[in-house]
Each structure stands twice: as C-alpha cells, then as structure tokens.
mmCIF file of N, CA and C in Angstrom:
data_model
loop_
_atom_site.group_PDB
_atom_site.id
_atom_site.type_symbol
_atom_site.label_atom_id
_atom_site.label_comp_id
_atom_site.label_asym_id
_atom_site.label_seq_id
_atom_site.Cartn_x
_atom_site.Cartn_y
_atom_site.Cartn_z
ATOM 1 N N UNK G 1 12.173 -75.724 20.969
ATOM 2 C CA UNK G 1 11.093 -76.550 20.135
ATOM 3 C C UNK G 1 11.526 -76.539 18.785
ATOM 4 N N UNK G 2 11.806 -77.943 18.487
ATOM 5 C CA UNK G 2 12.332 -78.802 17.503
ATOM 6 C C UNK G 2 11.025 -78.825 16.677
ATOM 7 N N UNK G 3 11.054 -78.018 15.048
ATOM 8 C CA UNK G 3 9.453 -79.420 14.206
ATOM 9 C C UNK G 3 9.708 -80.936 14.761
ATOM 10 N N UNK G 4 8.334 -81.293 14.873
ATOM 11 C CA UNK G 4 7.660 -82.185 14.940
ATOM 12 C C UNK G 4 8.213 -83.478 14.351
ATOM 13 N N UNK G 5 8.825 -83.208 13.349
ATOM 14 C CA UNK G 5 9.634 -84.513 12.364
ATOM 15 C C UNK G 5 11.443 -84.327 13.210
ATOM 16 N N UNK G 6 11.455 -83.194 13.419
ATOM 17 C CA UNK G 6 13.204 -83.151 14.008
ATOM 18 C C UNK G 6 13.653 -83.402 15.152
ATOM 19 N N UNK G 7 15.108 -83.929 14.749
ATOM 20 C CA UNK G 7 15.683 -84.414 16.252
ATOM 21 C C UNK G 7 16.901 -84.160 16.497
ATOM 22 N N UNK G 8 16.755 -83.565 17.434
ATOM 23 C CA UNK G 8 18.327 -82.822 18.571
ATOM 24 C C UNK G 8 19.452 -83.202 18.037
ATOM 25 N N UNK G 9 20.402 -82.614 17.498
ATOM 26 C CA UNK G 9 21.477 -83.282 17.055
ATOM 27 C C UNK G 9 23.052 -83.231 18.191
ATOM 28 N N UNK G 10 22.270 -82.205 18.807
ATOM 29 C CA UNK G 10 23.870 -82.439 19.977
ATOM 30 C C UNK G 10 23.174 -82.659 21.074
ATOM 31 N N UNK G 11 24.004 -82.836 22.292
ATOM 32 C CA UNK G 11 23.440 -83.505 23.206
ATOM 33 C C UNK G 11 22.850 -82.215 24.046
ATOM 34 N N UNK G 12 21.857 -82.550 24.794
ATOM 35 C CA UNK G 12 21.548 -81.560 25.474
ATOM 36 C C UNK G 12 22.158 -80.691 27.007
ATOM 37 N N UNK G 13 22.967 -81.499 27.455
ATOM 38 C CA UNK G 13 23.437 -81.565 28.664
ATOM 39 C C UNK G 13 24.985 -81.173 28.345
ATOM 40 N N UNK G 14 25.691 -80.281 28.335
ATOM 41 C CA UNK G 14 27.446 -80.066 28.291
ATOM 42 C C UNK G 14 28.182 -80.476 29.052
ATOM 43 N N UNK G 15 28.756 -81.327 29.321
ATOM 44 C CA UNK G 15 29.913 -81.364 30.337
ATOM 45 C C UNK G 15 31.209 -80.269 30.073
ATOM 46 N N UNK G 16 31.598 -79.732 30.869
ATOM 47 C CA UNK G 16 32.568 -78.677 31.099
ATOM 48 C C UNK G 16 34.098 -79.191 32.239
ATOM 49 N N UNK G 17 35.209 -79.549 31.980
ATOM 50 C CA UNK G 17 35.603 -79.857 32.721
ATOM 51 C C UNK G 17 36.145 -78.467 33.462
ATOM 52 N N UNK G 18 36.422 -78.282 35.269
ATOM 53 C CA UNK G 18 36.728 -77.255 35.606
ATOM 54 C C UNK G 18 37.944 -77.817 36.247
ATOM 55 N N UNK G 19 39.071 -76.995 35.740
ATOM 56 C CA UNK G 19 40.517 -76.829 36.519
ATOM 57 C C UNK G 19 40.620 -75.800 37.083
ATOM 58 N N UNK G 20 39.916 -74.798 37.478
ATOM 59 C CA UNK G 20 40.323 -73.671 38.892
ATOM 60 C C UNK G 20 39.544 -73.669 39.764
ATOM 61 N N UNK G 21 39.710 -74.411 40.846
ATOM 62 C CA UNK G 21 38.665 -74.313 41.780
ATOM 63 C C UNK G 21 38.117 -72.831 42.460
ATOM 64 N N UNK G 22 37.149 -72.379 42.137
ATOM 65 C CA UNK G 22 36.533 -71.123 42.212
ATOM 66 C C UNK G 22 35.882 -70.716 43.566
ATOM 67 N N UNK G 23 35.401 -69.925 44.610
ATOM 68 C CA UNK G 23 34.801 -69.622 46.212
ATOM 69 C C UNK G 23 33.172 -70.037 45.674
ATOM 70 N N UNK G 24 32.509 -70.188 43.883
ATOM 71 C CA UNK G 24 31.510 -70.222 44.130
ATOM 72 C C UNK G 24 31.446 -71.814 43.988
ATOM 73 N N UNK G 25 31.811 -72.742 44.177
ATOM 74 C CA UNK G 25 31.585 -73.835 44.595
ATOM 75 C C UNK G 25 31.480 -73.999 46.096
ATOM 76 N N UNK G 26 31.251 -73.160 46.573
ATOM 77 C CA UNK G 26 31.639 -73.336 48.383
ATOM 78 C C UNK G 26 29.675 -73.651 48.854
ATOM 79 N N UNK G 27 29.371 -74.888 49.320
ATOM 80 C CA UNK G 27 28.166 -75.579 49.656
ATOM 81 C C UNK G 27 27.294 -76.143 48.329
ATOM 82 N N UNK G 28 27.857 -76.193 47.414
ATOM 83 C CA UNK G 28 27.208 -77.080 45.877
ATOM 84 C C UNK G 28 27.838 -78.129 46.561
ATOM 85 N N UNK G 29 26.833 -79.014 46.259
ATOM 86 C CA UNK G 29 26.763 -80.525 45.844
ATOM 87 C C UNK G 29 26.827 -81.207 44.630
ATOM 88 N N UNK G 30 28.066 -82.234 44.854
ATOM 89 C CA UNK G 30 28.359 -82.619 43.959
ATOM 90 C C UNK G 30 28.305 -84.146 43.900
ATOM 91 N N UNK G 31 27.995 -84.774 42.531
ATOM 92 C CA UNK G 31 28.089 -85.740 42.216
ATOM 93 C C UNK G 31 29.151 -87.409 42.053
ATOM 94 N N UNK G 32 29.432 -87.700 42.771
ATOM 95 C CA UNK G 32 30.330 -89.007 41.989
ATOM 96 C C UNK G 32 29.998 -89.798 41.599
ATOM 97 N N UNK G 33 30.847 -89.787 40.500
ATOM 98 C CA UNK G 33 30.991 -90.579 39.088
ATOM 99 C C UNK G 33 30.970 -92.388 39.839
ATOM 100 N N UNK G 34 30.319 -93.116 39.112
ATOM 101 C CA UNK G 34 30.827 -93.823 39.644
ATOM 102 C C UNK G 34 31.925 -94.589 38.639
ATOM 103 N N UNK G 35 33.458 -95.043 39.135
ATOM 104 C CA UNK G 35 34.056 -95.847 38.123
ATOM 105 C C UNK G 35 33.861 -96.345 36.988
ATOM 106 N N UNK G 36 32.661 -97.050 37.190
ATOM 107 C CA UNK G 36 32.822 -97.377 35.923
ATOM 108 C C UNK G 36 32.286 -96.715 34.145
ATOM 109 N N UNK G 37 31.721 -95.895 34.803
ATOM 110 C CA UNK G 37 30.913 -94.609 34.299
ATOM 111 C C UNK G 37 31.849 -93.567 33.544
ATOM 112 N N UNK G 38 32.772 -93.694 34.469
ATOM 113 C CA UNK G 38 34.006 -93.052 33.744
ATOM 114 C C UNK G 38 34.947 -94.147 33.197
ATOM 115 N N UNK G 39 35.397 -94.718 33.288
ATOM 116 C CA UNK G 39 35.604 -96.169 32.263
ATOM 117 C C UNK G 39 35.680 -95.980 31.279
ATOM 118 N N UNK G 40 34.138 -95.932 31.122
ATOM 119 C CA UNK G 40 33.001 -96.141 29.502
ATOM 120 C C UNK G 40 33.680 -94.956 29.159
ATOM 121 N N UNK G 41 33.485 -93.236 30.210
ATOM 122 C CA UNK G 41 33.497 -92.478 29.716
ATOM 123 C C UNK G 41 34.934 -91.557 29.034
ATOM 124 N N UNK G 42 35.883 -92.228 28.773
ATOM 125 C CA UNK G 42 37.202 -92.760 29.163
ATOM 126 C C UNK G 42 37.052 -93.390 27.756
ATOM 127 N N UNK G 43 36.710 -94.332 27.316
ATOM 128 C CA UNK G 43 36.822 -94.919 26.207
ATOM 129 C C UNK G 43 35.901 -93.810 25.359
ATOM 130 N N UNK G 44 35.344 -93.487 25.082
ATOM 131 C CA UNK G 44 34.232 -93.373 24.324
ATOM 132 C C UNK G 44 33.887 -91.636 23.897
ATOM 133 N N UNK G 45 33.930 -91.045 25.156
ATOM 134 C CA UNK G 45 34.130 -89.679 25.251
ATOM 135 C C UNK G 45 32.894 -88.934 24.975
ATOM 136 N N UNK G 46 31.596 -90.100 24.981
ATOM 137 C CA UNK G 46 30.096 -89.477 25.433
ATOM 138 C C UNK G 46 30.231 -88.629 26.336
ATOM 139 N N UNK G 47 29.205 -87.424 26.982
ATOM 140 C CA UNK G 47 29.615 -87.243 28.107
ATOM 141 C C UNK G 47 28.164 -87.891 29.045
ATOM 142 N N UNK G 48 27.080 -88.957 27.970
ATOM 143 C CA UNK G 48 25.996 -89.622 28.339
ATOM 144 C C UNK G 48 26.314 -90.744 29.297
ATOM 145 N N UNK G 49 27.516 -91.383 28.632
ATOM 146 C CA UNK G 49 27.631 -91.775 29.908
ATOM 147 C C UNK G 49 28.081 -91.505 31.469
ATOM 148 N N UNK G 50 28.555 -90.251 32.033
ATOM 149 C CA UNK G 50 28.880 -89.806 33.242
ATOM 150 C C UNK G 50 27.340 -89.529 33.674
ATOM 151 N N UNK G 51 26.833 -88.876 33.306
ATOM 152 C CA UNK G 51 25.253 -88.556 33.894
ATOM 153 C C UNK G 51 24.011 -89.636 33.517
ATOM 154 N N UNK G 52 24.486 -90.469 32.997
ATOM 155 C CA UNK G 52 23.080 -91.491 32.405
ATOM 156 C C UNK G 52 23.167 -92.246 33.277
ATOM 157 N N UNK G 53 24.552 -92.889 33.993
ATOM 158 C CA UNK G 53 24.456 -93.777 34.920
ATOM 159 C C UNK G 53 24.324 -93.681 36.435
ATOM 160 N N UNK G 54 24.229 -94.425 37.029
ATOM 161 C CA UNK G 54 24.090 -94.297 38.178
ATOM 162 C C UNK G 54 25.734 -93.301 38.709
ATOM 163 N N UNK G 55 25.302 -93.091 40.103
ATOM 164 C CA UNK G 55 26.053 -91.958 41.021
ATOM 165 C C UNK G 55 26.513 -92.939 41.987
ATOM 166 N N UNK G 56 28.070 -92.887 43.038
ATOM 167 C CA UNK G 56 28.444 -93.816 43.460
ATOM 168 C C UNK G 56 28.291 -92.572 44.878
ATOM 169 N N UNK G 57 27.383 -91.773 44.833
ATOM 170 C CA UNK G 57 26.717 -91.205 45.780
ATOM 171 C C UNK G 57 27.113 -89.479 46.104
ATOM 172 N N UNK G 58 26.879 -89.051 46.525
ATOM 173 C CA UNK G 58 27.263 -87.034 46.836
ATOM 174 C C UNK G 58 27.393 -86.639 47.643
ATOM 175 N N UNK G 59 28.501 -85.397 47.879
ATOM 176 C CA UNK G 59 28.993 -84.855 48.498
ATOM 177 C C UNK G 59 28.816 -83.370 48.537
ATOM 178 N N UNK G 60 29.130 -82.518 50.009
ATOM 179 C CA UNK G 60 28.921 -81.124 49.959
ATOM 180 C C UNK G 60 30.466 -81.128 50.230
ATOM 181 N N UNK G 61 30.172 -79.925 49.189
ATOM 182 C CA UNK G 61 31.655 -79.384 49.209
ATOM 183 C C UNK G 61 31.139 -77.745 50.340
ATOM 184 N N UNK G 62 32.639 -77.999 51.435
ATOM 185 C CA UNK G 62 31.753 -77.058 53.207
ATOM 186 C C UNK G 62 32.908 -76.697 52.674
ATOM 187 N N UNK G 63 33.926 -76.131 52.375
ATOM 188 C CA UNK G 63 34.952 -75.161 52.130
ATOM 189 C C UNK G 63 35.963 -75.095 51.216
ATOM 190 N N UNK G 64 36.283 -74.150 50.602
ATOM 191 C CA UNK G 64 37.144 -73.886 49.608
ATOM 192 C C UNK G 64 39.024 -72.937 49.836
ATOM 193 N N UNK G 65 39.777 -73.627 49.579
ATOM 194 C CA UNK G 65 40.926 -72.685 49.979
ATOM 195 C C UNK G 65 41.348 -72.682 48.777
ATOM 196 N N UNK G 66 41.703 -71.745 48.113
ATOM 197 C CA UNK G 66 41.714 -70.752 46.728
ATOM 198 C C UNK G 66 43.590 -70.829 46.873
ATOM 199 N N UNK G 67 44.017 -70.686 47.757
ATOM 200 C CA UNK G 67 45.562 -70.674 48.137
ATOM 201 C C UNK G 67 46.106 -72.061 48.052
ATOM 202 N N UNK G 68 45.642 -73.202 48.166
ATOM 203 C CA UNK G 68 46.654 -74.528 48.172
ATOM 204 C C UNK G 68 45.688 -75.543 46.997
ATOM 205 N N UNK G 69 44.282 -74.166 46.248
ATOM 206 C CA UNK G 69 43.435 -75.694 45.715
ATOM 207 C C UNK G 69 42.389 -77.098 46.207
ATOM 208 N N UNK G 70 42.667 -76.088 47.044
ATOM 209 C CA UNK G 70 41.735 -77.744 48.391
ATOM 210 C C UNK G 70 40.161 -77.689 48.561
ATOM 211 N N UNK G 71 39.493 -78.710 48.133
ATOM 212 C CA UNK G 71 38.321 -78.398 48.263
ATOM 213 C C UNK G 71 37.903 -79.483 49.701
ATOM 214 N N UNK G 72 37.514 -78.439 50.838
ATOM 215 C CA UNK G 72 36.758 -79.685 51.996
ATOM 216 C C UNK G 72 35.153 -80.392 51.302
ATOM 217 N N UNK G 73 35.248 -81.408 51.490
ATOM 218 C CA UNK G 73 33.925 -81.873 51.308
ATOM 219 C C UNK G 73 33.020 -83.143 52.470
ATOM 220 N N UNK G 74 32.070 -83.044 52.356
ATOM 221 C CA UNK G 74 31.420 -83.180 53.663
ATOM 222 C C UNK G 74 30.406 -85.032 52.831
ATOM 223 N N UNK G 75 31.236 -86.104 53.271
ATOM 224 C CA UNK G 75 30.810 -87.409 52.795
ATOM 225 C C UNK G 75 30.373 -88.407 53.677
ATOM 226 N N UNK G 76 29.129 -89.214 53.512
ATOM 227 C CA UNK G 76 28.398 -89.698 54.362
ATOM 228 C C UNK G 76 28.935 -91.011 55.114
ATOM 229 N N UNK G 77 29.991 -91.198 54.085
ATOM 230 C CA UNK G 77 30.976 -92.563 54.730
ATOM 231 C C UNK G 77 32.320 -91.873 54.877
ATOM 232 N N UNK G 78 33.566 -92.580 55.702
ATOM 233 C CA UNK G 78 34.890 -92.234 55.567
ATOM 234 C C UNK G 78 35.647 -92.792 54.662
ATOM 235 N N UNK G 79 36.775 -92.807 53.759
ATOM 236 C CA UNK G 79 37.750 -92.998 53.202
ATOM 237 C C UNK G 79 37.380 -92.108 51.979
ATOM 238 N N UNK G 80 38.290 -92.420 51.047
ATOM 239 C CA UNK G 80 38.574 -92.038 49.865
ATOM 240 C C UNK G 80 37.183 -92.718 48.819
ATOM 241 N N UNK G 81 37.217 -91.298 48.174
ATOM 242 C CA UNK G 81 35.758 -91.477 47.399
ATOM 243 C C UNK G 81 36.049 -92.555 45.932
ATOM 244 N N UNK G 82 35.241 -92.638 45.299
ATOM 245 C CA UNK G 82 35.072 -94.720 44.328
ATOM 246 C C UNK G 82 35.837 -93.412 43.168
ATOM 247 N N UNK G 83 35.619 -91.790 43.280
ATOM 248 C CA UNK G 83 35.907 -91.401 41.731
ATOM 249 C C UNK G 83 36.343 -90.060 42.280
ATOM 250 N N UNK G 84 37.175 -89.072 41.724
ATOM 251 C CA UNK G 84 37.476 -88.042 41.479
ATOM 252 C C UNK G 84 36.749 -86.977 40.280
ATOM 253 N N UNK G 85 36.244 -88.044 39.751
ATOM 254 C CA UNK G 85 35.431 -87.138 38.398
ATOM 255 C C UNK G 85 33.979 -87.392 39.240
ATOM 256 N N UNK G 86 33.279 -85.569 39.184
ATOM 257 C CA UNK G 86 32.772 -85.191 40.155
ATOM 258 C C UNK G 86 31.288 -84.508 38.830
ATOM 259 N N UNK G 87 30.331 -84.406 39.511
ATOM 260 C CA UNK G 87 29.511 -83.690 38.913
ATOM 261 C C UNK G 87 29.028 -82.483 39.817
ATOM 262 N N UNK G 88 28.552 -81.162 39.134
ATOM 263 C CA UNK G 88 28.408 -80.162 39.515
ATOM 264 C C UNK G 88 27.258 -79.933 38.784
ATOM 265 N N UNK G 89 25.936 -79.097 39.596
ATOM 266 C CA UNK G 89 25.550 -79.023 38.477
ATOM 267 C C UNK G 89 24.966 -77.571 39.566
ATOM 268 N N UNK G 90 23.090 -77.279 40.319
ATOM 269 C CA UNK G 90 22.375 -76.080 40.384
ATOM 270 C C UNK G 90 22.474 -76.061 41.873
ATOM 271 N N UNK G 91 22.826 -77.166 42.542
ATOM 272 C CA UNK G 91 21.911 -77.417 43.678
ATOM 273 C C UNK G 91 22.519 -76.890 45.273
ATOM 274 N N UNK G 92 22.691 -76.247 45.817
ATOM 275 C CA UNK G 92 23.615 -76.004 46.735
ATOM 276 C C UNK G 92 23.123 -76.437 47.844
ATOM 277 N N UNK G 93 23.936 -76.351 49.206
ATOM 278 C CA UNK G 93 23.101 -76.505 50.707
ATOM 279 C C UNK G 93 24.094 -75.607 51.440
ATOM 280 N N UNK G 94 22.881 -75.539 52.536
ATOM 281 C CA UNK G 94 23.180 -74.487 53.146
ATOM 282 C C UNK G 94 22.858 -75.183 54.999
ATOM 283 N N UNK G 95 23.980 -75.220 55.366
ATOM 284 C CA UNK G 95 23.683 -75.843 57.261
ATOM 285 C C UNK G 95 22.892 -75.405 57.950
#
C-alpha cells in the first residue's frame, strides 16, 4: 500500500525473458503477443506495450522436450504463430 497522494514509480508487472526451457512450462497457458505490440515494445522497451495491448490468442504447452529445447503447443488453429513473443502467467491447463 502507498500513502494517499503517492504514485507508484515502478511498473507493477515485471517481464522476465525465459532463455532456458524448463519442465515447469508443461501444461502452462501462454498468451501470444500481437505483432504490432511486439513492434511497439521493440521500439520503446516498455513492458506495458506487451501486456496492455490485445493478444493474438492463447496456446497450451502440451510437452517440453528438454534434450532439443522444443515446446509442443496446442493451438486452436493450424499454421505458424503470428508472433513468437509469448507471455506466461500462473494459469495451467490439464486435460
């Protein structure tokens, strides 16, 4: 909590890049960032450009292959993703 007249000086949501695939991503729901949001983020470097804009859709991580660093994703449509910038949160999905 902040005092009544104080304003928060940091972004309440912190984005951290994931460079190494871990088994904890299995069954995670990932938001696929819209390409225009990624472009705005690359220009400004502001994390809110990614999470405040609309997302292109959601995918579920079905399997994590640690030996080849590959995520197997369940997507509602076939073809490639509009963006490879994915946001992960706390939501998981088990069939």
